[in-house]
mmCIF file of C-alpha atoms and ligand atoms in Angstrom:
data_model
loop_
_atom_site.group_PDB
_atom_site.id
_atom_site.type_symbol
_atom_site.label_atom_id
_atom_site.label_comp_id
_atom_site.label_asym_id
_atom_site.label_seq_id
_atom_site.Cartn_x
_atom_site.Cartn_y
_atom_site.Cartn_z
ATOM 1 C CA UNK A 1 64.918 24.878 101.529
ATOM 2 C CA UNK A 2 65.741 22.263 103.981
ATOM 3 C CA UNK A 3 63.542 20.298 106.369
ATOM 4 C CA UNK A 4 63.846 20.785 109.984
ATOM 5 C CA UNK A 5 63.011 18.392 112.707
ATOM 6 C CA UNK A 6 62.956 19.336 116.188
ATOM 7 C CA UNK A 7 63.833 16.523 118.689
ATOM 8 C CA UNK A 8 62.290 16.691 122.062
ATOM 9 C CA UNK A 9 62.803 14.295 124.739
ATOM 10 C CA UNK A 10 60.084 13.667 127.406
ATOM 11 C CA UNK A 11 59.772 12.022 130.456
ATOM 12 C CA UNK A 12 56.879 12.728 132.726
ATOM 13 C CA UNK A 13 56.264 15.761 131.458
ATOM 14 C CA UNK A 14 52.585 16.275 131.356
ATOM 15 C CA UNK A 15 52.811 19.482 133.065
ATOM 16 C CA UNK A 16 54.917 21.488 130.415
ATOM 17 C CA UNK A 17 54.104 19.655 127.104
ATOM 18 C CA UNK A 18 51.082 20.993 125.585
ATOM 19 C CA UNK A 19 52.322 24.792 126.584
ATOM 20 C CA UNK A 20 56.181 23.629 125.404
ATOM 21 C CA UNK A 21 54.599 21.963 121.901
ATOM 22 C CA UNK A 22 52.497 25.011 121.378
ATOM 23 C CA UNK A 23 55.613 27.705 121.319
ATOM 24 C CA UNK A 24 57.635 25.078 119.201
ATOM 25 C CA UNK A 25 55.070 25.082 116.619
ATOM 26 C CA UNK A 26 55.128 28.784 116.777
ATOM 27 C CA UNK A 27 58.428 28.647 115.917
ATOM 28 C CA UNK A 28 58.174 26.108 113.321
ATOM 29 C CA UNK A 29 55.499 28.126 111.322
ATOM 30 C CA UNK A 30 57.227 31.920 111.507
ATOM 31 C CA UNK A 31 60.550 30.175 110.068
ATOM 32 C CA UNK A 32 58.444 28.467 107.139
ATOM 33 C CA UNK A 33 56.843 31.486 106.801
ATOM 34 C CA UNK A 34 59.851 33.331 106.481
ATOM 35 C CA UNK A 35 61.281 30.726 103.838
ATOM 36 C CA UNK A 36 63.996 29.689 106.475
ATOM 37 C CA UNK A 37 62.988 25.837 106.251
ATOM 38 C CA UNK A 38 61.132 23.199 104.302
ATOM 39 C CA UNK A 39 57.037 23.272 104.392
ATOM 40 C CA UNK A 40 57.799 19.511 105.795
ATOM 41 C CA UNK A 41 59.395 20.855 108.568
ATOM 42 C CA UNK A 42 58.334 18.972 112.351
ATOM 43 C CA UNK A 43 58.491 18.297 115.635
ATOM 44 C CA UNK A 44 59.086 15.175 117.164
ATOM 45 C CA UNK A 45 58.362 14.230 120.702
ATOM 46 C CA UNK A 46 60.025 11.020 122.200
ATOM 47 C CA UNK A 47 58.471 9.490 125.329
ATOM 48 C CA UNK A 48 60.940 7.879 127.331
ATOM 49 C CA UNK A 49 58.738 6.001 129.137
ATOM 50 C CA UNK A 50 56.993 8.377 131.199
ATOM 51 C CA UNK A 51 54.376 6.759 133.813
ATOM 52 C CA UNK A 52 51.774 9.904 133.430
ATOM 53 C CA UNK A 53 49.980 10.941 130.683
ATOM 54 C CA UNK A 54 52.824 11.969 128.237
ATOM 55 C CA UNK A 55 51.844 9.638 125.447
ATOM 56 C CA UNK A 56 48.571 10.123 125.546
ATOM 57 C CA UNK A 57 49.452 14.134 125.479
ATOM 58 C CA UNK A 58 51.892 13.328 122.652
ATOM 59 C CA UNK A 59 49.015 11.427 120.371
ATOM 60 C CA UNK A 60 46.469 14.672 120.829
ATOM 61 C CA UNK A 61 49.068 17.180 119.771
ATOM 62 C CA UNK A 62 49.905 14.865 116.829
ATOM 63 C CA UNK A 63 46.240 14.719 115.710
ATOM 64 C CA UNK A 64 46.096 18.017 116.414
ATOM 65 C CA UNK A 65 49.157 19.433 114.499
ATOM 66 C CA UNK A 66 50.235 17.936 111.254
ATOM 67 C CA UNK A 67 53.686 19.315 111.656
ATOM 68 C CA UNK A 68 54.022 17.158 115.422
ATOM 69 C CA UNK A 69 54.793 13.615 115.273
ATOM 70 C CA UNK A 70 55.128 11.308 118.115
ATOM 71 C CA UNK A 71 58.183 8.235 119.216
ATOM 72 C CA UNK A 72 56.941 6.019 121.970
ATOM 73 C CA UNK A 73 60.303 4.334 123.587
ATOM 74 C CA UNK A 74 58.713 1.000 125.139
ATOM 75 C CA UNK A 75 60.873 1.802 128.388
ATOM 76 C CA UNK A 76 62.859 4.819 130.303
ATOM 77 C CA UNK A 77 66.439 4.863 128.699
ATOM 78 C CA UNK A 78 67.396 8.214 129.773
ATOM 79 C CA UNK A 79 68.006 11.332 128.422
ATOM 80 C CA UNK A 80 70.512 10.760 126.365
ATOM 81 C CA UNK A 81 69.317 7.774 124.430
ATOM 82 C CA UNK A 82 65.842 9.115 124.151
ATOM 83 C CA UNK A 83 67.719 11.977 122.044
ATOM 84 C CA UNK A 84 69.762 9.262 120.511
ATOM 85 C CA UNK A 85 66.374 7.481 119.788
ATOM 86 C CA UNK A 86 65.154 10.410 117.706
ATOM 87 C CA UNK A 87 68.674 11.545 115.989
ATOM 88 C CA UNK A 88 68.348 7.754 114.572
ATOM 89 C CA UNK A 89 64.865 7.850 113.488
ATOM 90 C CA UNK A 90 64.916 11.266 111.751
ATOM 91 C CA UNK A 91 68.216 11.226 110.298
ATOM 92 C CA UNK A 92 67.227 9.658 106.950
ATOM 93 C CA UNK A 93 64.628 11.793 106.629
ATOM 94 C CA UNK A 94 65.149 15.337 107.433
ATOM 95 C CA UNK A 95 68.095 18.021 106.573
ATOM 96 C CA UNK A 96 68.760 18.697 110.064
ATOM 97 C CA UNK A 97 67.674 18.825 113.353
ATOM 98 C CA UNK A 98 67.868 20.687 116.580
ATOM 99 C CA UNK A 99 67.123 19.083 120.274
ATOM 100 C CA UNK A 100 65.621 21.211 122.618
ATOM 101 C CA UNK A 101 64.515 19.633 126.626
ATOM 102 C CA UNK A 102 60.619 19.375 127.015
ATOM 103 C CA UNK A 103 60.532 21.979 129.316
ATOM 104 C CA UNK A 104 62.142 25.057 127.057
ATOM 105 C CA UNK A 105 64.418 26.209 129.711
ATOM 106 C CA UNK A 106 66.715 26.962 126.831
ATOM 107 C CA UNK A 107 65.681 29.511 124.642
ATOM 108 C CA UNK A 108 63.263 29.422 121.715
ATOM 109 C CA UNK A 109 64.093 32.384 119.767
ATOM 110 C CA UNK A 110 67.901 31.070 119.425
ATOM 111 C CA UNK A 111 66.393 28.309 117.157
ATOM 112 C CA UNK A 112 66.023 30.865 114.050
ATOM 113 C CA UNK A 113 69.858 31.916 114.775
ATOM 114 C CA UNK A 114 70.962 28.125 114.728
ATOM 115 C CA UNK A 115 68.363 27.847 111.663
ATOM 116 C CA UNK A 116 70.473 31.267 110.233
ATOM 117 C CA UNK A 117 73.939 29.741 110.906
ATOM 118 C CA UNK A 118 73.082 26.259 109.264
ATOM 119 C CA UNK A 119 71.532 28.002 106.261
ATOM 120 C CA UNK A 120 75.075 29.651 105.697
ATOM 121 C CA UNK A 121 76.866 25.971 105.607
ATOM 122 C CA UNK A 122 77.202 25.340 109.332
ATOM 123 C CA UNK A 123 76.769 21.857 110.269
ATOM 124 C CA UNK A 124 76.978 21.527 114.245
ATOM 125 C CA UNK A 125 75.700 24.737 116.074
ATOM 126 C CA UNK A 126 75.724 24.340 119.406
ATOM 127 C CA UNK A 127 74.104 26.446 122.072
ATOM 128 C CA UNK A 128 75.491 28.152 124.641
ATOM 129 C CA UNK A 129 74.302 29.456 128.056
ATOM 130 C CA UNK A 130 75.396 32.973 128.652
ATOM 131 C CA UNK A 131 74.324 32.878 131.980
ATOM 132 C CA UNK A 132 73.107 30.647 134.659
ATOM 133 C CA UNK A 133 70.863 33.313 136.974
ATOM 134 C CA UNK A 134 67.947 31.069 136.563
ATOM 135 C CA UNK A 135 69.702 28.235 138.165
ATOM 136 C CA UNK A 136 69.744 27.561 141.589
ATOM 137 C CA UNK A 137 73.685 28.751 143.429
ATOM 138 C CA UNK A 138 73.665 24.680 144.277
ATOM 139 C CA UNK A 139 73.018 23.919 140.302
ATOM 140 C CA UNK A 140 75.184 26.692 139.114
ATOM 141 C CA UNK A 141 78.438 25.738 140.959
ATOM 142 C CA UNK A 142 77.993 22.043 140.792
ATOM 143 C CA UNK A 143 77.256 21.990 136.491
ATOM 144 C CA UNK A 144 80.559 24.593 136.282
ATOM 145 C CA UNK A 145 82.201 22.541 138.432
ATOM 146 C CA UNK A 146 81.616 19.870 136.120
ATOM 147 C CA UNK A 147 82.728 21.693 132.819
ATOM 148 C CA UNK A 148 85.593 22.362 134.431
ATOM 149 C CA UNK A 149 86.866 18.957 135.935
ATOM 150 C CA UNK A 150 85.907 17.376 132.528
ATOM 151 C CA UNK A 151 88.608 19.734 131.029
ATOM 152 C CA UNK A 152 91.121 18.590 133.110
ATOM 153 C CA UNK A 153 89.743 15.064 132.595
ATOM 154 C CA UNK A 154 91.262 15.662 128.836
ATOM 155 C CA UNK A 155 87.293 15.370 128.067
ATOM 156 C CA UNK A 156 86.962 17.486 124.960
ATOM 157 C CA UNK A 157 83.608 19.578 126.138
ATOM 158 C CA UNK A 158 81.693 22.310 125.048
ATOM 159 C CA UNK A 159 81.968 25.070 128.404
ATOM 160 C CA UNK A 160 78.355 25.950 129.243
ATOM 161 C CA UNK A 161 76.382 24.015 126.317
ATOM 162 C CA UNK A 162 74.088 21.346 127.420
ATOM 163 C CA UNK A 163 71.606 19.213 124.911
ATOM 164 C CA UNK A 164 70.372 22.083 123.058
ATOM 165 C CA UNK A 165 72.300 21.763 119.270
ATOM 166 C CA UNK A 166 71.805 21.802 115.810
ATOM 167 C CA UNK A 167 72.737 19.083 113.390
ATOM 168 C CA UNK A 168 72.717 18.441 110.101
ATOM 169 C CA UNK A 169 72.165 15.110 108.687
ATOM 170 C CA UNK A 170 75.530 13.977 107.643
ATOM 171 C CA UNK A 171 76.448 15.040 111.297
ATOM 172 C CA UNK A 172 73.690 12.744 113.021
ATOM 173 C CA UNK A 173 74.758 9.613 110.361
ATOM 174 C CA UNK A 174 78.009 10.570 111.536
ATOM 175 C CA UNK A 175 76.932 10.214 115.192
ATOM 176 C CA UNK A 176 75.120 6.284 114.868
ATOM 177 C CA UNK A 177 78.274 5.522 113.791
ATOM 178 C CA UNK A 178 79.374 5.773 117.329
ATOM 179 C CA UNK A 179 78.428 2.030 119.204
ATOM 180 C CA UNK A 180 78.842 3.228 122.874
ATOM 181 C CA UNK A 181 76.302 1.914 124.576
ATOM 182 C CA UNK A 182 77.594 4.704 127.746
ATOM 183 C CA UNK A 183 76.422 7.470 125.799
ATOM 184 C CA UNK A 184 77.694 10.956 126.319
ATOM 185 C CA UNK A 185 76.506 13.433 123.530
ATOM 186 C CA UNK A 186 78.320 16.121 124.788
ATOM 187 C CA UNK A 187 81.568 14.639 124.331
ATOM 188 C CA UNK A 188 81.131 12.866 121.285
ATOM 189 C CA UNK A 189 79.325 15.476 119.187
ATOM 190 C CA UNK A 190 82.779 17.743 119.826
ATOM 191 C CA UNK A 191 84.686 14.587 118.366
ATOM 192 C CA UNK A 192 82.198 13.788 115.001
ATOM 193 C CA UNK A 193 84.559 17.264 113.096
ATOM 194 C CA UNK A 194 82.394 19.602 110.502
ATOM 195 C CA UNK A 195 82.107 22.713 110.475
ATOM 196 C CA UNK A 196 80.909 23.995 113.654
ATOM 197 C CA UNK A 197 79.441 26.941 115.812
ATOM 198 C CA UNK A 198 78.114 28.496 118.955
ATOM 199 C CA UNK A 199 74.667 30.585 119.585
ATOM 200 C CA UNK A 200 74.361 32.193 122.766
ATOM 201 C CA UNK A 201 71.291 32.844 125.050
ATOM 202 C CA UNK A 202 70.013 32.815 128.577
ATOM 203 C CA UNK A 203 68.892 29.752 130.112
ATOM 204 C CA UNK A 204 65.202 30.315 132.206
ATOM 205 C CA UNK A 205 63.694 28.835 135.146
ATOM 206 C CA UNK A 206 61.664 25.825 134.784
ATOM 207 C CA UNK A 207 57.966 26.894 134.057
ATOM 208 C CA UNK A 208 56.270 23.673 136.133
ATOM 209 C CA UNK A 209 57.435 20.122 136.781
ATOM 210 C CA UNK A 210 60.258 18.969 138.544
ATOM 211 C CA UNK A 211 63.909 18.706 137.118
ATOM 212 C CA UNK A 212 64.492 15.018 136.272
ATOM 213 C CA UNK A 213 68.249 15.231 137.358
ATOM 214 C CA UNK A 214 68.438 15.397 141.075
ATOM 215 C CA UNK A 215 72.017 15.667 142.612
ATOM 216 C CA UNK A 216 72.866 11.922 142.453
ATOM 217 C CA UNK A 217 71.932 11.609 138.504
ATOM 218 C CA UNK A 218 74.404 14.576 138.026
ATOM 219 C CA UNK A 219 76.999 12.946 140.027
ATOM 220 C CA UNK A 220 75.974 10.064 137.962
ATOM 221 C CA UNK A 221 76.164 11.513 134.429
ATOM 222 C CA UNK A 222 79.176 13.723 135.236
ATOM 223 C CA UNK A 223 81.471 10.224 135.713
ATOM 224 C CA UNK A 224 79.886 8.006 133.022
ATOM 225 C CA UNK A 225 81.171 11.443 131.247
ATOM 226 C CA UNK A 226 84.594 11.130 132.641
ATOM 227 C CA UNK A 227 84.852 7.328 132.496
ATOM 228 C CA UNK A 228 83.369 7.204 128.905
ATOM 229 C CA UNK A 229 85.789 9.670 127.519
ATOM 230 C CA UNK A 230 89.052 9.778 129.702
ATOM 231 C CA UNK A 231 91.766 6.889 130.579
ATOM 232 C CA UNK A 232 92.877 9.881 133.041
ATOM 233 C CA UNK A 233 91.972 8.407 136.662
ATOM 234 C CA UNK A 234 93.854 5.133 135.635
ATOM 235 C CA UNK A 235 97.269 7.124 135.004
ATOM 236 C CA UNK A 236 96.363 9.337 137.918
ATOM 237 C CA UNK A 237 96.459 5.744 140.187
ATOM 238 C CA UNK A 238 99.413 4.542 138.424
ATOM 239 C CA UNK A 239 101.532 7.913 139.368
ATOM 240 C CA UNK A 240 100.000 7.833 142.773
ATOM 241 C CA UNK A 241 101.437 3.989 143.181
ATOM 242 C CA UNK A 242 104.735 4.675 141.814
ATOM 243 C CA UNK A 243 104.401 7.962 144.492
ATOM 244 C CA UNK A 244 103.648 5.523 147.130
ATOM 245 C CA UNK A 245 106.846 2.817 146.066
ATOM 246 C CA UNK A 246 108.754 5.773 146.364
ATOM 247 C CA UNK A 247 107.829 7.391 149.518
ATOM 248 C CA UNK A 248 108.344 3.765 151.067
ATOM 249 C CA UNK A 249 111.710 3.071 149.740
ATOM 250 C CA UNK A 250 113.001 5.905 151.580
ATOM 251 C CA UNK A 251 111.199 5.363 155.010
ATOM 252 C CA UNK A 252 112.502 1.870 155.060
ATOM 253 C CA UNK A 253 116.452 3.246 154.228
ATOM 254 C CA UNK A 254 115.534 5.812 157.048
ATOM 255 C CA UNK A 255 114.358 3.177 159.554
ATOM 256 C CA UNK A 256 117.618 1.333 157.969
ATOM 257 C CA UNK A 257 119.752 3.990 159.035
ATOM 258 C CA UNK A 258 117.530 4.423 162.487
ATOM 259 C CA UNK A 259 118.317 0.513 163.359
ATOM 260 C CA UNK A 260 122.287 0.976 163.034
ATOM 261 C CA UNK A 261 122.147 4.160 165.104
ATOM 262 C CA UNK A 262 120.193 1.763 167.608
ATOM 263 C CA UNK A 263 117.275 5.046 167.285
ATOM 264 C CA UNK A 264 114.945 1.929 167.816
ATOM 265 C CA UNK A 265 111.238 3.300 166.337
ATOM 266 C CA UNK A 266 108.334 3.245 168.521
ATOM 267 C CA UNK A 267 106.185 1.395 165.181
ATOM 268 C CA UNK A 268 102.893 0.185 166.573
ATOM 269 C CA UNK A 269 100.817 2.760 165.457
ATOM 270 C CA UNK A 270 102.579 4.309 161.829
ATOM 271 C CA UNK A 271 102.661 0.568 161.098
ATOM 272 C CA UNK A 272 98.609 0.284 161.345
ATOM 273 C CA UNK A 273 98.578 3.710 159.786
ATOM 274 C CA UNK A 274 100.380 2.899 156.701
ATOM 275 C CA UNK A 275 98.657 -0.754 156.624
ATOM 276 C CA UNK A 276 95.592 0.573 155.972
ATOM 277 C CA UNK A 277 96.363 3.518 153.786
ATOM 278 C CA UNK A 278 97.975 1.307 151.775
ATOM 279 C CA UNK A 279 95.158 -1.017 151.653
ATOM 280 C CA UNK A 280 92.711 2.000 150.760
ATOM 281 C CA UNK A 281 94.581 2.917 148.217
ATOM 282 C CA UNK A 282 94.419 -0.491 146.610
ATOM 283 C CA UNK A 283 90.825 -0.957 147.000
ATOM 284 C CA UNK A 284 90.436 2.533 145.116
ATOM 285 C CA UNK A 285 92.758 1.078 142.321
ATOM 286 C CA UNK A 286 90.684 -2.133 142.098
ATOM 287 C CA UNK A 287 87.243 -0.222 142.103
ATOM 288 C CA UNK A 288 88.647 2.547 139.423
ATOM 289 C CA UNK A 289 90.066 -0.275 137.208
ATOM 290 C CA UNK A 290 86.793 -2.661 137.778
ATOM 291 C CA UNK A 291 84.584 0.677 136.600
ATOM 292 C CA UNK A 292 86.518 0.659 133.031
ATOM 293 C CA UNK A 293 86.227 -3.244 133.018
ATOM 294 C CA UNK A 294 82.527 -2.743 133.903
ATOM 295 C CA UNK A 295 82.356 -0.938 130.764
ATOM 296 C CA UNK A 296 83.502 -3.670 128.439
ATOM 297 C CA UNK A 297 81.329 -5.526 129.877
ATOM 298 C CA UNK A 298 78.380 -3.377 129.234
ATOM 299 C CA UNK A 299 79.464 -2.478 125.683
ATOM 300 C CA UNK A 300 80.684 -6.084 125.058
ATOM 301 C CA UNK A 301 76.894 -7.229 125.178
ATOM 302 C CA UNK A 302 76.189 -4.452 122.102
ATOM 303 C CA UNK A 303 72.321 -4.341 123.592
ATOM 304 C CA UNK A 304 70.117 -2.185 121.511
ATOM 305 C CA UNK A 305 70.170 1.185 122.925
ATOM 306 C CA UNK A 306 66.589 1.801 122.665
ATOM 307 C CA UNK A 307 63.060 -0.298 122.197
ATOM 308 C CA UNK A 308 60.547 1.363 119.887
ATOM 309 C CA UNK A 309 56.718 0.835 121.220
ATOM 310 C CA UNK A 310 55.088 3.640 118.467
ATOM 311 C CA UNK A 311 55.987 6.076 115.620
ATOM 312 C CA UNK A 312 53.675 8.317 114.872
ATOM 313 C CA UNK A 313 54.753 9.946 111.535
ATOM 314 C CA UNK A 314 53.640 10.470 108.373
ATOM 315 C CA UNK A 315 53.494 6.848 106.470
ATOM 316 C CA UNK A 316 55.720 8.449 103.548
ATOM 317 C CA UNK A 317 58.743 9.412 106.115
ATOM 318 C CA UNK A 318 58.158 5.878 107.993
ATOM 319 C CA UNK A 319 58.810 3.965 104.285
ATOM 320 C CA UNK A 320 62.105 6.147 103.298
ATOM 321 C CA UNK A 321 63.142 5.460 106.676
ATOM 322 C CA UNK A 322 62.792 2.109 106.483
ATOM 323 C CA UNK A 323 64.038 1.729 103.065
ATOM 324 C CA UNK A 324 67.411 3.639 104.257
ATOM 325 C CA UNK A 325 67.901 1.331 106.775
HETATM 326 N N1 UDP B 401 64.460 13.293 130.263
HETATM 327 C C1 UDP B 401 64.279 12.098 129.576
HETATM 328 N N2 UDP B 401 64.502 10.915 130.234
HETATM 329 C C2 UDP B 401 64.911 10.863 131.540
HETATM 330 C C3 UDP B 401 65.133 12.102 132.220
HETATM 331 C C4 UDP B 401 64.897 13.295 131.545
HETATM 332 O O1 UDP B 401 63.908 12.089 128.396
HETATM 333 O O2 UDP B 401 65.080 9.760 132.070
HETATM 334 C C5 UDP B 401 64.204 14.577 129.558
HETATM 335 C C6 UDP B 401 63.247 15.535 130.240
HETATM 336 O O3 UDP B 401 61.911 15.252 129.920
HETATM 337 C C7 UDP B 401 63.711 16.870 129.676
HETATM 338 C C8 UDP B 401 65.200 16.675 129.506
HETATM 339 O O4 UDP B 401 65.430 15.282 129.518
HETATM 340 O O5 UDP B 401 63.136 17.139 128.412
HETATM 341 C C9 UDP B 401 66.029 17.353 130.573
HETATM 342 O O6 UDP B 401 65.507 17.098 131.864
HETATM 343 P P1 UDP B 401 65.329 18.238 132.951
HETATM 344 O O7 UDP B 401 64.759 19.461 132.323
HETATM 345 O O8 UDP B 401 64.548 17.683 134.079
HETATM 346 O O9 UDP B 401 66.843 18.491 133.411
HETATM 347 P P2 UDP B 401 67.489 19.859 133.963
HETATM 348 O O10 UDP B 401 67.058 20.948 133.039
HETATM 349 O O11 UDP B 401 66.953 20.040 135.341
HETATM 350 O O12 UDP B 401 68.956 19.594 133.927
HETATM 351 MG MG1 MG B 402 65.269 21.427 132.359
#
């Protein structure tokens, strides 16, 4: 049997914690129960530098179940490197794990499927919304929105799956390999290979808290996504430039032609027009190439992704990891 760790990010989430770590453990104990994973099996909760009580919630469920240990991030990274942050520190020591958001929007009871699918050689499992009736019309048209324009992007996504996956080991070794310091787990994961597959449920509404990404971090996250993965916009400018040389190569043969037919043109005002179009365009250019340059220049630092304040886990799994490293 093979040991299990679920990886739970959490950022001011006092609200839904001790009610989310409660069902998880539920699920944790029917699946050893059932012989489905290892006795060692766990959950571990990652503080991304929340500013209420998560920690302290974090330490009293660890005291309180042996199975629930505890990474304290020394500042807010985000969502995706707080997942990174546990993928890194768990994949020496468990089989495989499965990240699942604080507040269980995503559905519990697909875990023992994913558990199912990996027991029968599966290494990725991703899950899948079915449908979106719990999100808001405003959510629901934006995130499709989003799947969509990343496929034309030439981003190689997963329609409809958000954080909530299954990986083996191998597969989360596999995925440190990857330095970006922009990190987009829904478009590498799809890159890493393995044998993968899909688990579908029904996304629910948020029990209590707020939703940590607000419109402008999903406009946010949706082009680090496209910038990360896609040299798209760049050859999108470059055909729009060449567009532009061509469109004004024949307006200047027409106003050519319009000069020896004495048709003198009355130029004031397409002059300004195409003046600043022009110069729109270029600014554009400049502030889509500077965005990939800004990149380099993030990932050409190679800062640590992640500060560790705290691991709370037993002192045997904290030695092998350290010894694998
Ligand atoms: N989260 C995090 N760091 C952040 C923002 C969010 O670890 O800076 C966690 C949050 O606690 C939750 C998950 O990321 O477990 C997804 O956030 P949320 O449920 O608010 O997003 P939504 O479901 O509204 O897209
Ligand atoms: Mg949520």
């Amino acid at each position: 049997m093979d040991r299990l760790i679920i990886i739970v990010p959490c950022f001011n989430e006092e609200e839904v914690l001790p009610n989310s770590t409660k069902q998880l453990v539920d699920v944790i104990n029917n699946l050893k129960e059932k012989g489905k994973i290892a006795p060692n099996s766990g959950i571990l909760l990652v503080n991304d530098g929340s500013r209420d009580k998560t920690w302290e919630l974090i330490k009293k469920e660890n005291k309180k179940y042996n199975c629930v240990y505890g990474l304290n991030l020394a500042a807010n990274v985000g969502h995706q490197n707080a997942l990174f942050a546990g993928i890194d520190c768990t994949k020496d020591i468990c089989d495989f794990s499965i990240s699942i958001d604080a507040d269980l929007q995503d559905d519990i009871l697909a875990i023992e499927k994913m558990v199912d699918k990996y027991n029968s050689g599966t290494d990725i499992v991703y899950g899948v919304r079915s449908d979106r009736k719990s999100d808001s019309f405003f959510k629901r048209t934006t995130a499709q929105g989003f799947y969509k324009f990343m496929s034309a992007m030439g981003v190689k996504t997963i329609y409809n799956h958000a954080d909530f996956r299954l990986m083996s080991s191998r597969a989360m070794k596999q995925l440190c390999c990857y330095k970006e310091r922009n990190l987009f787990l829904r478009g590498i994961v799809p890159e890493i290979g393995y044998k993968t597959d899909t688990v579908e449920y029904s996304r629910k509404p948020r029990t209590a808290g707020k939703s940590k990404y607000p419109f402008k971090k999903m406009l946010n996250f949706a082009w680090q996504g496209i910038t990360s993965f896609s040299i798209k916009p760049i050859s999108v400018i470059s055909f729009l430039g060449a567009s532009i040389i061509f469109f004004s190569i024949i307006a200047f043969i027409y106003t050519l032609i319009s000069y020896f037919l004495k048709h003198t043109q009355p130029g004031w005002s397409s002059l300004m027009i195409s003046i600043w179009f022009l110069g729109g365009v270029q600014l554009f250019a400049i502030g889509m190439i500077g965005q990939y340059v800004g990149k380099i220049y993030i990932e050409s630092k190679e800062r640590p992704r992640y500060n560790i304040e705290e691991l709370l886990m037993d002192d045997k799994d904290k030695d092998k990891d350290k010894d694998k490293k």
